[in-house]
Coordinates of N, CA and C in Angstrom, one line a residue:
Chain A
Q1 N 0.8 -1.2 0.0 CA 0.0 0.0 0.0 C 0.9 1.2 0.0
K2 N 0.6 2.2 -0.9 CA 1.3 3.4 -0.9 C 1.0 4.3 0.3
E3 N 2.0 5.1 0.7 CA 1.8 6.0 1.8 C 0.8 7.0 1.5
V4 N 0.7 7.5 0.3 CA -0.2 8.5 -0.1 C -1.0 8.1 -1.4
E5 N -2.3 8.0 -1.3 CA -3.1 7.6 -2.4 C -3.9 8.7 -3.0
Q6 N -4.0 8.7 -4.3 CA -4.7 9.8 -5.0 C -5.3 9.2 -6.3
D7 N -6.6 9.4 -6.5 CA -7.2 8.9 -7.7 C -6.7 9.5 -8.9
P8 N -6.2 8.8 -9.9 CA -5.5 9.4 -11.0 C -6.4 10.1 -12.0
G9 N -7.7 9.8 -11.9 CA -8.7 10.4 -12.8 C -8.6 9.8 -14.2
P10 N -8.9 10.5 -15.3 CA -9.1 11.9 -15.3 C -10.5 12.3 -14.8
L11 N -10.5 13.5 -14.2 CA -11.8 14.1 -13.7 C -12.2 15.2 -14.7
S12 N -13.4 15.0 -15.3 CA -13.8 16.0 -16.3 C -15.0 16.7 -15.8
V13 N -15.0 18.0 -15.8 CA -16.1 18.9 -15.2 C -16.3 20.0 -16.2
P14 N -17.6 20.5 -16.2 CA -17.9 21.7 -17.0 C -17.3 23.0 -16.4
E15 N -17.0 24.0 -17.2 CA -16.6 25.2 -16.7 C -17.6 25.8 -15.7
G16 N -17.0 26.3 -14.6 CA -17.9 26.9 -13.5 C -18.2 26.0 -12.4
A17 N -17.9 24.7 -12.6 CA -18.2 23.7 -11.5 C -17.3 23.8 -10.3
I18 N -17.7 23.3 -9.2 CA -16.8 23.2 -8.1 C -16.1 21.8 -8.2
V19 N -14.8 21.8 -8.0 CA -14.0 20.6 -8.1 C -13.5 20.2 -6.8
S20 N -13.6 18.9 -6.5 CA -13.0 18.4 -5.2 C -12.0 17.3 -5.6
L21 N -10.8 17.6 -5.1 CA -9.6 16.7 -5.3 C -9.2 16.2 -4.0
N22 N -8.9 14.9 -3.9 CA -8.6 14.3 -2.6 C -7.4 13.4 -2.5
C23 N -6.9 13.3 -1.3 CA -5.8 12.3 -1.1 C -6.0 11.7 0.3
T24 N -5.7 10.4 0.4 CA -5.7 9.8 1.7 C -4.2 9.3 2.0
Y25 N -3.9 9.2 3.2 CA -2.5 8.8 3.6 C -2.6 7.9 4.8
S26 N -1.5 7.2 5.0 CA -1.5 6.2 6.1 C -0.6 6.6 7.2
N27 N 0.4 7.5 7.0 CA 1.3 7.8 8.0 C 0.8 9.0 8.9
S28 N 0.5 8.7 10.1 CA -0.1 9.7 11.0 C 0.9 10.8 11.4
A29 N 2.2 10.6 11.1 CA 3.2 11.5 11.5 C 3.2 12.8 10.6
F30 N 2.6 12.7 9.4 CA 2.6 13.8 8.5 C 2.0 15.0 9.1
Q31 N 2.7 16.2 9.0 CA 2.2 17.4 9.6 C 2.0 18.5 8.6
Y32 N 2.7 18.5 7.5 CA 2.7 19.6 6.5 C 2.1 19.0 5.2
F33 N 1.2 19.7 4.7 CA 0.4 19.3 3.5 C 0.4 20.3 2.4
M34 N 0.7 19.9 1.2 CA 0.8 20.8 0.1 C 0.0 20.3 -1.1
W35 N -0.4 21.2 -1.9 CA -1.0 20.9 -3.3 C -0.1 21.6 -4.3
Y36 N 0.3 20.8 -5.3 CA 1.0 21.3 -6.5 C 0.1 21.2 -7.7
R37 N 0.2 22.1 -8.6 CA -0.4 22.0 -9.9 C 0.7 21.8 -11.0
Q38 N 0.4 20.9 -11.9 CA 1.4 20.6 -12.9 C 0.8 20.5 -14.3
Y39 N 1.2 21.5 -15.1 CA 0.7 21.5 -16.5 C 1.5 20.4 -17.3
S40 N 1.0 20.0 -18.4 CA 1.6 18.9 -19.2 C 3.1 19.3 -19.5
R41 N 4.0 18.4 -19.2 CA 5.4 18.5 -19.5 C 6.1 19.7 -18.9
K42 N 5.5 20.1 -17.7 CA 6.1 21.3 -17.0 C 6.4 20.8 -15.6
G43 N 7.2 21.7 -14.8 CA 7.4 21.4 -13.5 C 6.2 21.7 -12.6
P44 N 6.0 21.0 -11.5 CA 4.9 21.4 -10.6 C 5.1 22.8 -9.9
E45 N 4.0 23.5 -9.7 CA 4.1 24.7 -9.0 C 3.2 24.6 -7.7
L46 N 3.7 25.2 -6.6 CA 3.0 25.1 -5.4 C 1.8 26.0 -5.4
L47 N 0.6 25.4 -5.0 CA -0.6 26.1 -4.9 C -1.0 26.4 -3.5
M48 N -1.0 25.4 -2.7 CA -1.4 25.6 -1.3 C -0.5 24.9 -0.3
Y49 N -0.4 25.5 0.9 CA 0.5 24.9 1.9 C -0.2 25.0 3.2
T50 N -0.4 23.9 3.9 CA -1.1 24.0 5.2 C -0.4 23.1 6.2
Y51 N -0.6 23.5 7.4 CA 0.0 22.8 8.6 C -1.1 22.3 9.5
S52 N -1.0 21.1 9.8 CA -2.0 20.4 10.7 C -3.4 20.5 10.1
S53 N -4.4 20.3 11.0 CA -5.8 20.2 10.5 C -6.4 21.6 10.3
G54 N -7.5 21.6 9.5 CA -8.3 22.8 9.3 C -8.3 23.2 7.8
N55 N -8.9 24.4 7.6 CA -9.0 24.9 6.2 C -8.1 26.1 5.9
K56 N -7.8 26.2 4.7 CA -7.0 27.4 4.2 C -7.6 27.8 2.9
E57 N -7.9 29.1 2.7 CA -8.5 29.6 1.5 C -7.5 30.6 0.8
D58 N -7.5 30.5 -0.5 CA -6.7 31.4 -1.3 C -7.4 31.6 -2.6
G59 N -8.1 32.7 -2.7 CA -8.9 32.9 -4.0 C -9.9 31.9 -4.2
R60 N -9.8 31.2 -5.4 CA -10.8 30.2 -5.7 C -10.4 28.8 -5.1
F61 N -9.3 28.7 -4.4 CA -8.8 27.5 -3.9 C -9.0 27.4 -2.4
T62 N -9.4 26.2 -1.9 CA -9.5 25.9 -0.5 C -8.9 24.6 -0.2
A63 N -7.9 24.6 0.7 CA -7.3 23.3 1.1 C -7.9 22.9 2.5
Q64 N -8.2 21.7 2.6 CA -8.8 21.1 3.8 C -8.0 19.9 4.3
V65 N -7.7 19.9 5.6 CA -6.9 18.8 6.2 C -7.7 18.2 7.3
D66 N -8.0 16.9 7.3 CA -8.6 16.2 8.4 C -7.6 15.1 8.9
K67 N -6.9 15.4 9.9 CA -5.8 14.5 10.3 C -6.4 13.2 11.0
S68 N -7.6 13.4 11.6 CA -8.2 12.3 12.3 C -8.6 11.2 11.3
S69 N -9.0 11.6 10.1 CA -9.4 10.7 9.0 C -8.2 10.4 8.0
K70 N -7.1 11.1 8.2 CA -6.0 11.0 7.3 C -6.4 11.3 5.9
Y71 N -7.0 12.5 5.7 CA -7.6 12.8 4.4 C -7.4 14.3 4.2
I72 N -7.0 14.6 3.0 CA -6.9 16.0 2.6 C -7.6 16.3 1.3
S73 N -8.1 17.5 1.2 CA -8.8 17.9 0.0 C -8.4 19.2 -0.6
L74 N -8.6 19.4 -1.9 CA -8.4 20.7 -2.5 C -9.7 21.0 -3.3
F75 N -10.3 22.1 -2.9 CA -11.6 22.5 -3.6 C -11.2 23.7 -4.6
I76 N -11.8 23.6 -5.8 CA -11.6 24.7 -6.7 C -13.0 25.2 -7.1
R77 N -13.3 26.5 -6.8 CA -14.6 27.1 -7.1 C -14.5 27.7 -8.5
D78 N -15.7 27.8 -9.1 CA -15.8 28.5 -10.4 C -14.6 28.0 -11.3
S79 N -14.5 26.7 -11.5 CA -13.4 26.2 -12.3 C -13.3 26.7 -13.7
Q80 N -12.1 26.9 -14.2 CA -11.9 27.5 -15.5 C -11.1 26.5 -16.4
P81 N -11.2 26.6 -17.7 CA -10.4 25.7 -18.6 C -8.9 25.8 -18.3
S82 N -8.4 27.0 -17.8 CA -7.0 27.1 -17.4 C -6.6 26.3 -16.2
D83 N -7.6 25.8 -15.5 CA -7.3 24.9 -14.3 C -7.0 23.5 -14.7
S84 N -7.2 23.2 -16.0 CA -7.0 21.9 -16.5 C -5.5 21.5 -16.4
A85 N -5.2 20.5 -15.5 CA -3.8 20.2 -15.2 C -3.8 18.9 -14.3
T86 N -2.7 18.5 -13.9 CA -2.6 17.4 -12.9 C -2.3 18.0 -11.6
Y87 N -3.0 17.6 -10.6 CA -2.9 18.1 -9.2 C -2.2 17.1 -8.3
L88 N -1.1 17.4 -7.7 CA -0.4 16.5 -6.9 C -0.5 16.9 -5.4
C89 N -0.9 16.0 -4.6 CA -0.8 16.3 -3.2 C 0.6 15.8 -2.7
A90 N 1.1 16.5 -1.6 CA 2.4 16.1 -1.1 C 2.4 16.4 0.4
M91 N 3.1 15.6 1.2 CA 3.1 15.8 2.6 C 4.4 15.4 3.2
K92 N 4.6 15.8 4.5 CA 5.9 15.5 5.1 C 5.8 15.7 6.6
Y93 N 6.7 15.2 7.3 CA 6.9 15.5 8.7 C 8.3 16.0 8.9
A94 N 8.5 16.7 10.1 CA 9.8 17.3 10.4 C 11.0 16.4 10.2
G95 N 12.0 16.8 9.5 CA 13.2 16.0 9.3 C 13.1 15.0 8.2
N96 N 12.0 15.0 7.5 CA 11.8 14.0 6.4 C 11.6 14.7 5.1
M97 N 11.7 14.0 4.0 CA 11.4 14.5 2.7 C 10.0 14.4 2.3
L98 N 9.6 15.2 1.3 CA 8.2 15.2 0.8 C 7.8 13.8 0.3
T99 N 6.6 13.4 0.5 CA 6.0 12.2 -0.1 C 4.9 12.7 -1.0
F100 N 4.9 12.3 -2.3 CA 3.9 12.8 -3.2 C 2.9 11.7 -3.5
G101 N 1.7 12.2 -3.8 CA 0.7 11.3 -4.4 C 0.9 11.2 -5.9
G102 N 0.2 10.3 -6.5 CA 0.4 10.0 -7.9 C -0.2 11.1 -8.9
G103 N -1.0 12.0 -8.3 CA -1.6 13.0 -9.1 C -3.0 12.7 -9.7
T104 N -3.8 13.7 -9.7 CA -5.1 13.6 -10.4 C -5.2 14.5 -11.6
R105 N -5.5 14.0 -12.7 CA -5.6 14.8 -13.9 C -7.0 15.4 -14.0
L106 N -7.1 16.7 -14.1 CA -8.4 17.4 -14.1 C -8.5 18.1 -15.5
M107 N -9.7 17.9 -16.1 CA -10.1 18.6 -17.3 C -11.3 19.4 -17.1
V108 N -11.2 20.7 -17.4 CA -12.4 21.6 -17.3 C -12.8 22.0 -18.7
K109 N -14.0 21.6 -19.1 CA -14.4 21.8 -20.4 C -15.2 23.1 -20.6
P110 N -15.0 23.9 -21.6 CA -15.7 25.2 -21.8 C -17.2 24.9 -22.1
Chain B
D1 N 15.3 37.2 -14.3 CA 14.3 36.5 -13.5 C 14.9 35.3 -12.7
G2 N 14.5 35.2 -11.4 CA 15.0 34.1 -10.6 C 14.3 32.8 -11.0
G3 N 15.0 31.7 -10.9 CA 14.3 30.4 -11.2 C 15.3 29.3 -11.3
I4 N 14.7 28.2 -11.8 CA 15.5 26.9 -12.0 C 15.5 26.6 -13.4
T5 N 16.7 26.3 -14.0 CA 16.8 26.0 -15.4 C 17.3 24.6 -15.6
Q6 N 16.5 23.8 -16.3 CA 16.9 22.4 -16.6 C 17.2 22.3 -18.1
S7 N 18.2 21.6 -18.4 CA 18.5 21.4 -19.8 C 19.2 20.0 -20.0
P8 N 19.0 19.4 -21.2 CA 18.1 19.8 -22.2 C 16.6 19.5 -21.9
K9 N 15.7 19.9 -22.7 CA 14.3 19.6 -22.5 C 14.0 18.1 -22.8
Y10 N 14.6 17.7 -23.9 CA 14.5 16.3 -24.3 C 15.9 15.7 -24.5
L11 N 16.0 14.4 -24.1 CA 17.3 13.7 -24.2 C 17.1 12.3 -24.5
F12 N 18.0 11.8 -25.4 CA 17.9 10.4 -25.8 C 19.2 9.7 -25.4
R13 N 19.0 8.5 -24.9 CA 20.2 7.7 -24.4 C 20.2 6.4 -25.2
K14 N 21.5 6.1 -25.6 CA 21.7 4.8 -26.2 C 22.1 3.7 -25.2
E15 N 21.9 2.5 -25.5 CA 22.3 1.4 -24.6 C 23.8 1.6 -24.1
G16 N 24.0 1.4 -22.8 CA 25.3 1.5 -22.3 C 25.9 2.9 -22.2
Q17 N 25.1 3.9 -22.4 CA 25.6 5.2 -22.4 C 25.3 5.9 -21.1
N18 N 26.2 6.7 -20.6 CA 25.9 7.6 -19.5 C 25.4 9.0 -20.1
V19 N 24.4 9.6 -19.5 CA 24.0 10.9 -19.9 C 23.9 11.8 -18.7
T20 N 24.1 13.1 -18.9 CA 24.0 14.0 -17.7 C 22.9 15.1 -18.0
L21 N 22.1 15.3 -17.0 CA 21.0 16.3 -17.0 C 21.5 17.5 -16.2
S22 N 21.3 18.7 -16.8 CA 21.8 19.9 -16.1 C 20.7 20.5 -15.3
C23 N 21.0 21.1 -14.1 CA 20.1 21.9 -13.3 C 20.9 23.1 -12.7
E24 N 20.4 24.3 -13.0 CA 21.0 25.5 -12.5 C 19.9 26.3 -11.8
Q25 N 20.3 26.9 -10.6 CA 19.3 27.8 -10.0 C 20.0 29.1 -9.6
N26 N 19.2 30.2 -9.7 CA 19.8 31.5 -9.3 C 18.9 32.1 -8.2
L27 N 18.3 31.2 -7.4 CA 17.4 31.6 -6.3 C 18.2 31.7 -4.9
N28 N 19.5 31.4 -5.0 CA 20.3 31.4 -3.8 C 19.8 30.4 -2.8
H29 N 19.2 29.3 -3.2 CA 18.8 28.3 -2.3 C 19.9 27.3 -1.9
D30 N 19.9 26.9 -0.7 CA 20.9 25.9 -0.2 C 20.6 24.5 -0.7
A31 N 19.4 24.1 -0.7 CA 19.0 22.7 -0.9 C 18.6 22.5 -2.4
M32 N 19.0 21.4 -3.0 CA 18.6 21.0 -4.3 C 18.2 19.6 -4.4
Y33 N 17.3 19.2 -5.3 CA 16.8 17.9 -5.3 C 16.6 17.4 -6.8
W34 N 16.7 16.1 -6.9 CA 16.3 15.4 -8.2 C 15.2 14.4 -8.0
Y35 N 14.1 14.6 -8.8 CA 13.0 13.6 -8.7 C 12.8 13.0 -10.1
R36 N 12.2 11.8 -10.0 CA 11.9 11.1 -11.2 C 10.3 11.0 -11.2
Q37 N 9.7 11.2 -12.4 CA 8.2 11.1 -12.5 C 7.9 10.1 -13.6
D38 N 7.2 9.1 -13.3 CA 6.7 8.1 -14.3 C 5.2 8.3 -14.4
P39 N 4.6 8.0 -15.6 CA 3.2 8.2 -15.8 C 2.4 7.6 -14.7
G40 N 1.4 8.3 -14.1 CA 0.5 7.8 -13.1 C 1.2 7.6 -11.7
Q41 N 2.5 7.9 -11.6 CA 3.1 7.8 -10.3 C 3.5 9.1 -9.7
G42 N 3.6 9.1 -8.5 CA 4.1 10.4 -7.8 C 5.6 10.6 -8.1
L43 N 6.0 11.7 -7.7 CA 7.5 12.1 -7.8 C 8.2 11.2 -6.8
R44 N 9.3 10.6 -7.3 CA 10.2 9.8 -6.4 C 11.6 10.5 -6.3
L45 N 12.1 10.6 -5.1 CA 13.3 11.3 -4.8 C 14.5 10.4 -5.2
I46 N 15.4 11.0 -6.0 CA 16.6 10.3 -6.5 C 17.8 10.6 -5.5
Y47 N 18.1 11.9 -5.5 CA 19.2 12.4 -4.7 C 18.8 13.8 -4.2
Y48 N 19.4 14.3 -3.1 CA 19.2 15.6 -2.7 C 20.5 16.1 -2.0
S49 N 20.7 17.4 -2.0 CA 21.9 18.1 -1.5 C 21.4 19.3 -0.6
Q50 N 21.9 19.3 0.6 CA 21.6 20.4 1.5 C 22.6 21.5 1.5
I51 N 23.8 21.1 1.0 CA 24.9 22.1 1.1 C 25.9 21.7 0.0
V52 N 26.7 22.6 -0.4 CA 27.8 22.4 -1.4 C 28.7 21.3 -0.9
N53 N 29.1 20.4 -1.9 CA 30.0 19.3 -1.6 C 29.4 18.2 -0.7
D54 N 28.1 18.2 -0.6 CA 27.5 17.1 0.2 C 26.1 16.8 -0.4
F55 N 25.8 15.5 -0.5 CA 24.5 15.0 -1.0 C 24.2 13.7 -0.4
Q56 N 22.9 13.4 -0.4 CA 22.4 12.1 0.1 C 21.5 11.4 -0.9
K57 N 21.5 10.1 -0.8 CA 20.6 9.3 -1.6 C 19.2 9.4 -1.2
G58 N 18.3 9.4 -2.2 CA 16.9 9.4 -1.9 C 16.4 7.9 -2.0
D59 N 15.1 7.8 -2.4 CA 14.5 6.5 -2.4 C 14.9 5.6 -3.6
I60 N 15.4 6.2 -4.7 CA 15.7 5.4 -5.9 C 17.0 5.8 -6.5
A61 N 18.1 5.8 -5.7 CA 19.4 6.4 -6.1 C 20.1 5.4 -7.0
E62 N 19.8 4.1 -7.1 CA 20.6 3.2 -7.8 C 20.6 3.5 -9.3
G63 N 21.8 3.5 -9.9 CA 21.9 3.8 -11.3 C 22.0 5.3 -11.6
Y64 N 22.1 6.1 -10.6 CA 22.2 7.6 -10.8 C 23.4 8.1 -10.0
S65 N 24.0 9.2 -10.4 CA 25.0 9.9 -9.6 C 24.8 11.4 -9.7
V66 N 25.3 12.1 -8.7 CA 25.2 13.6 -8.7 C 26.5 14.2 -8.2
S67 N 26.6 15.5 -8.4 CA 27.7 16.3 -7.8 C 27.1 17.6 -7.4
R68 N 27.8 18.3 -6.4 CA 27.3 19.6 -6.0 C 28.6 20.4 -5.7
E69 N 29.3 20.8 -6.7 CA 30.5 21.6 -6.6 C 30.2 23.0 -6.4
K70 N 29.1 23.5 -6.9 CA 28.7 24.9 -6.8 C 27.3 25.0 -6.2
K71 N 27.0 26.0 -5.5 CA 25.7 26.2 -4.9 C 24.6 26.2 -6.0
E72 N 24.9 26.8 -7.1 CA 23.9 27.0 -8.1 C 23.6 25.8 -9.0
S73 N 24.5 24.8 -8.9 CA 24.4 23.7 -9.9 C 24.3 22.3 -9.2
F74 N 23.5 21.4 -9.8 CA 23.3 20.1 -9.2 C 23.0 19.1 -10.4
P75 N 24.0 18.8 -11.2 CA 23.8 17.9 -12.3 C 23.6 16.4 -11.9
L76 N 22.7 15.8 -12.7 CA 22.4 14.4 -12.5 C 22.9 13.5 -13.6
T77 N 23.7 12.5 -13.3 CA 24.1 11.6 -14.4 C 23.3 10.3 -14.3
V78 N 22.7 9.9 -15.4 CA 22.0 8.6 -15.5 C 23.0 7.6 -16.1
T79 N 23.4 6.7 -15.3 CA 24.5 5.7 -15.8 C 23.9 4.6 -16.5
S80 N 24.7 3.8 -17.1 CA 24.3 2.6 -17.8 C 23.7 1.5 -16.9
A81 N 24.0 1.7 -15.6 CA 23.4 0.7 -14.6 C 22.0 0.9 -14.4
Q82 N 21.4 2.1 -14.8 CA 20.0 2.3 -14.7 C 19.3 1.7 -15.9
K83 N 18.6 0.6 -15.6 CA 18.1 -0.2 -16.7 C 16.8 0.3 -17.3
N84 N 16.1 1.1 -16.6 CA 14.8 1.7 -17.0 C 14.8 3.2 -16.9
P85 N 15.6 3.9 -17.7 CA 15.8 5.3 -17.4 C 14.7 6.2 -18.0
T86 N 13.8 5.7 -18.9 CA 12.8 6.5 -19.5 C 11.9 7.1 -18.5
A87 N 11.9 8.4 -18.4 CA 11.0 9.1 -17.4 C 11.2 10.6 -17.6
F88 N 10.4 11.3 -16.8 CA 10.5 12.8 -16.8 C 11.2 13.1 -15.5
Y89 N 12.3 13.9 -15.7 CA 13.2 14.2 -14.5 C 13.0 15.6 -14.1
L90 N 12.8 15.8 -12.8 CA 12.5 17.2 -12.3 C 13.6 17.5 -11.3
C91 N 14.1 18.7 -11.4 CA 15.0 19.3 -10.5 C 14.3 20.3 -9.6
A92 N 14.6 20.4 -8.3 CA 13.9 21.4 -7.5 C 14.9 22.0 -6.5
S93 N 14.5 23.1 -5.9 CA 15.4 23.7 -4.9 C 14.5 24.3 -3.8
S94 N 15.1 24.5 -2.6 CA 14.4 25.1 -1.5 C 15.4 25.9 -0.7
M95 N 14.9 26.8 0.1 CA 15.8 27.7 0.9 C 16.8 26.8 1.7
K96 N 16.2 25.9 2.4 CA 17.0 24.9 3.0 C 16.1 23.7 3.3
A97 N 16.7 22.5 3.6 CA 15.9 21.3 3.8 C 15.4 21.3 5.2
S98 N 14.6 22.3 5.5 CA 14.1 22.5 6.9 C 12.6 22.0 6.9
T99 N 12.1 22.2 8.1 CA 10.7 21.8 8.3 C 9.7 22.5 7.4
N100 N 9.9 23.8 7.2 CA 8.9 24.6 6.5 C 9.3 24.8 5.0
E101 N 10.0 23.8 4.4 CA 10.5 24.0 3.1 C 9.4 24.0 2.0
K102 N 9.6 24.9 1.1 CA 8.7 24.9 -0.1 C 9.6 24.7 -1.3
L103 N 9.2 23.7 -2.1 CA 10.0 23.3 -3.3 C 9.6 24.1 -4.5
F104 N 10.6 24.6 -5.2 CA 10.4 25.2 -6.5 C 11.1 24.3 -7.5
F105 N 10.3 24.1 -8.6 CA 10.7 23.1 -9.6 C 11.1 23.8 -10.9
G106 N 12.0 23.1 -11.6 CA 12.4 23.4 -13.0 C 11.3 22.9 -13.9
S107 N 11.5 23.0 -15.2 CA 10.5 22.6 -16.2 C 10.7 21.2 -16.7
G108 N 11.7 20.5 -16.2 CA 11.9 19.1 -16.4 C 12.7 18.7 -17.7
T109 N 13.2 17.5 -17.7 CA 13.9 16.9 -18.8 C 13.2 15.5 -19.1
Q110 N 12.8 15.3 -20.3 CA 12.2 14.0 -20.7 C 13.4 13.2 -21.3
L111 N 13.7 12.1 -20.6 CA 14.7 11.2 -21.1 C 14.1 9.9 -21.7
S112 N 14.6 9.6 -22.8 CA 14.1 8.4 -23.5 C 15.2 7.5 -24.0
V113 N 15.0 6.2 -24.1 CA 16.0 5.3 -24.5 C 15.8 5.0 -26.0
L114 N 16.9 5.1 -26.8 CA 16.8 4.8 -28.2 C 16.9 3.3 -28.4

């Protein structure tokens, strides 16, 4: 079993929809949670960074962490075709390297 | 503009050949990393370096080698011992390999075997 699980998709939604992307993990030591967006054949770029449980909002993006369920989510409101990309979750604990999920491919259709 | 530059964008390797992927950063970051990305899989850490002239193996270091002679540069050599080298290689850097690190990535190099 992988430490971090992520549905590969693809997830196809119409423009304007609310998108929910999720990751589950098995290591309860993880404390820092990140979401990266990766366009095709490009390097990932950091979207959201959260520490411990709770919600964090940045524009149309909301990151949610539920440590009790070992579950994190990224919500995208009013999705746009430019949001079409692969979204990678990543997490770590102090003194360790990042562990990445496999990524979910999102397609937002006009 | 500050950033991470990887070259070449595409690289082809023949059987038994060693190839070197370049990574340069002008962000003045202490830590640099090499990741391998295969379709449908997460990024896997090959090597990382927290300081000049020092580096550590990641999860999949076999068949790869690195050097860190300058703060700005962290080249990766894919040796002939790496039997399945076809993948997308990503270089990253961070201020330091500390608790609160945020990774910044280059645009990647696609390596294929001829």
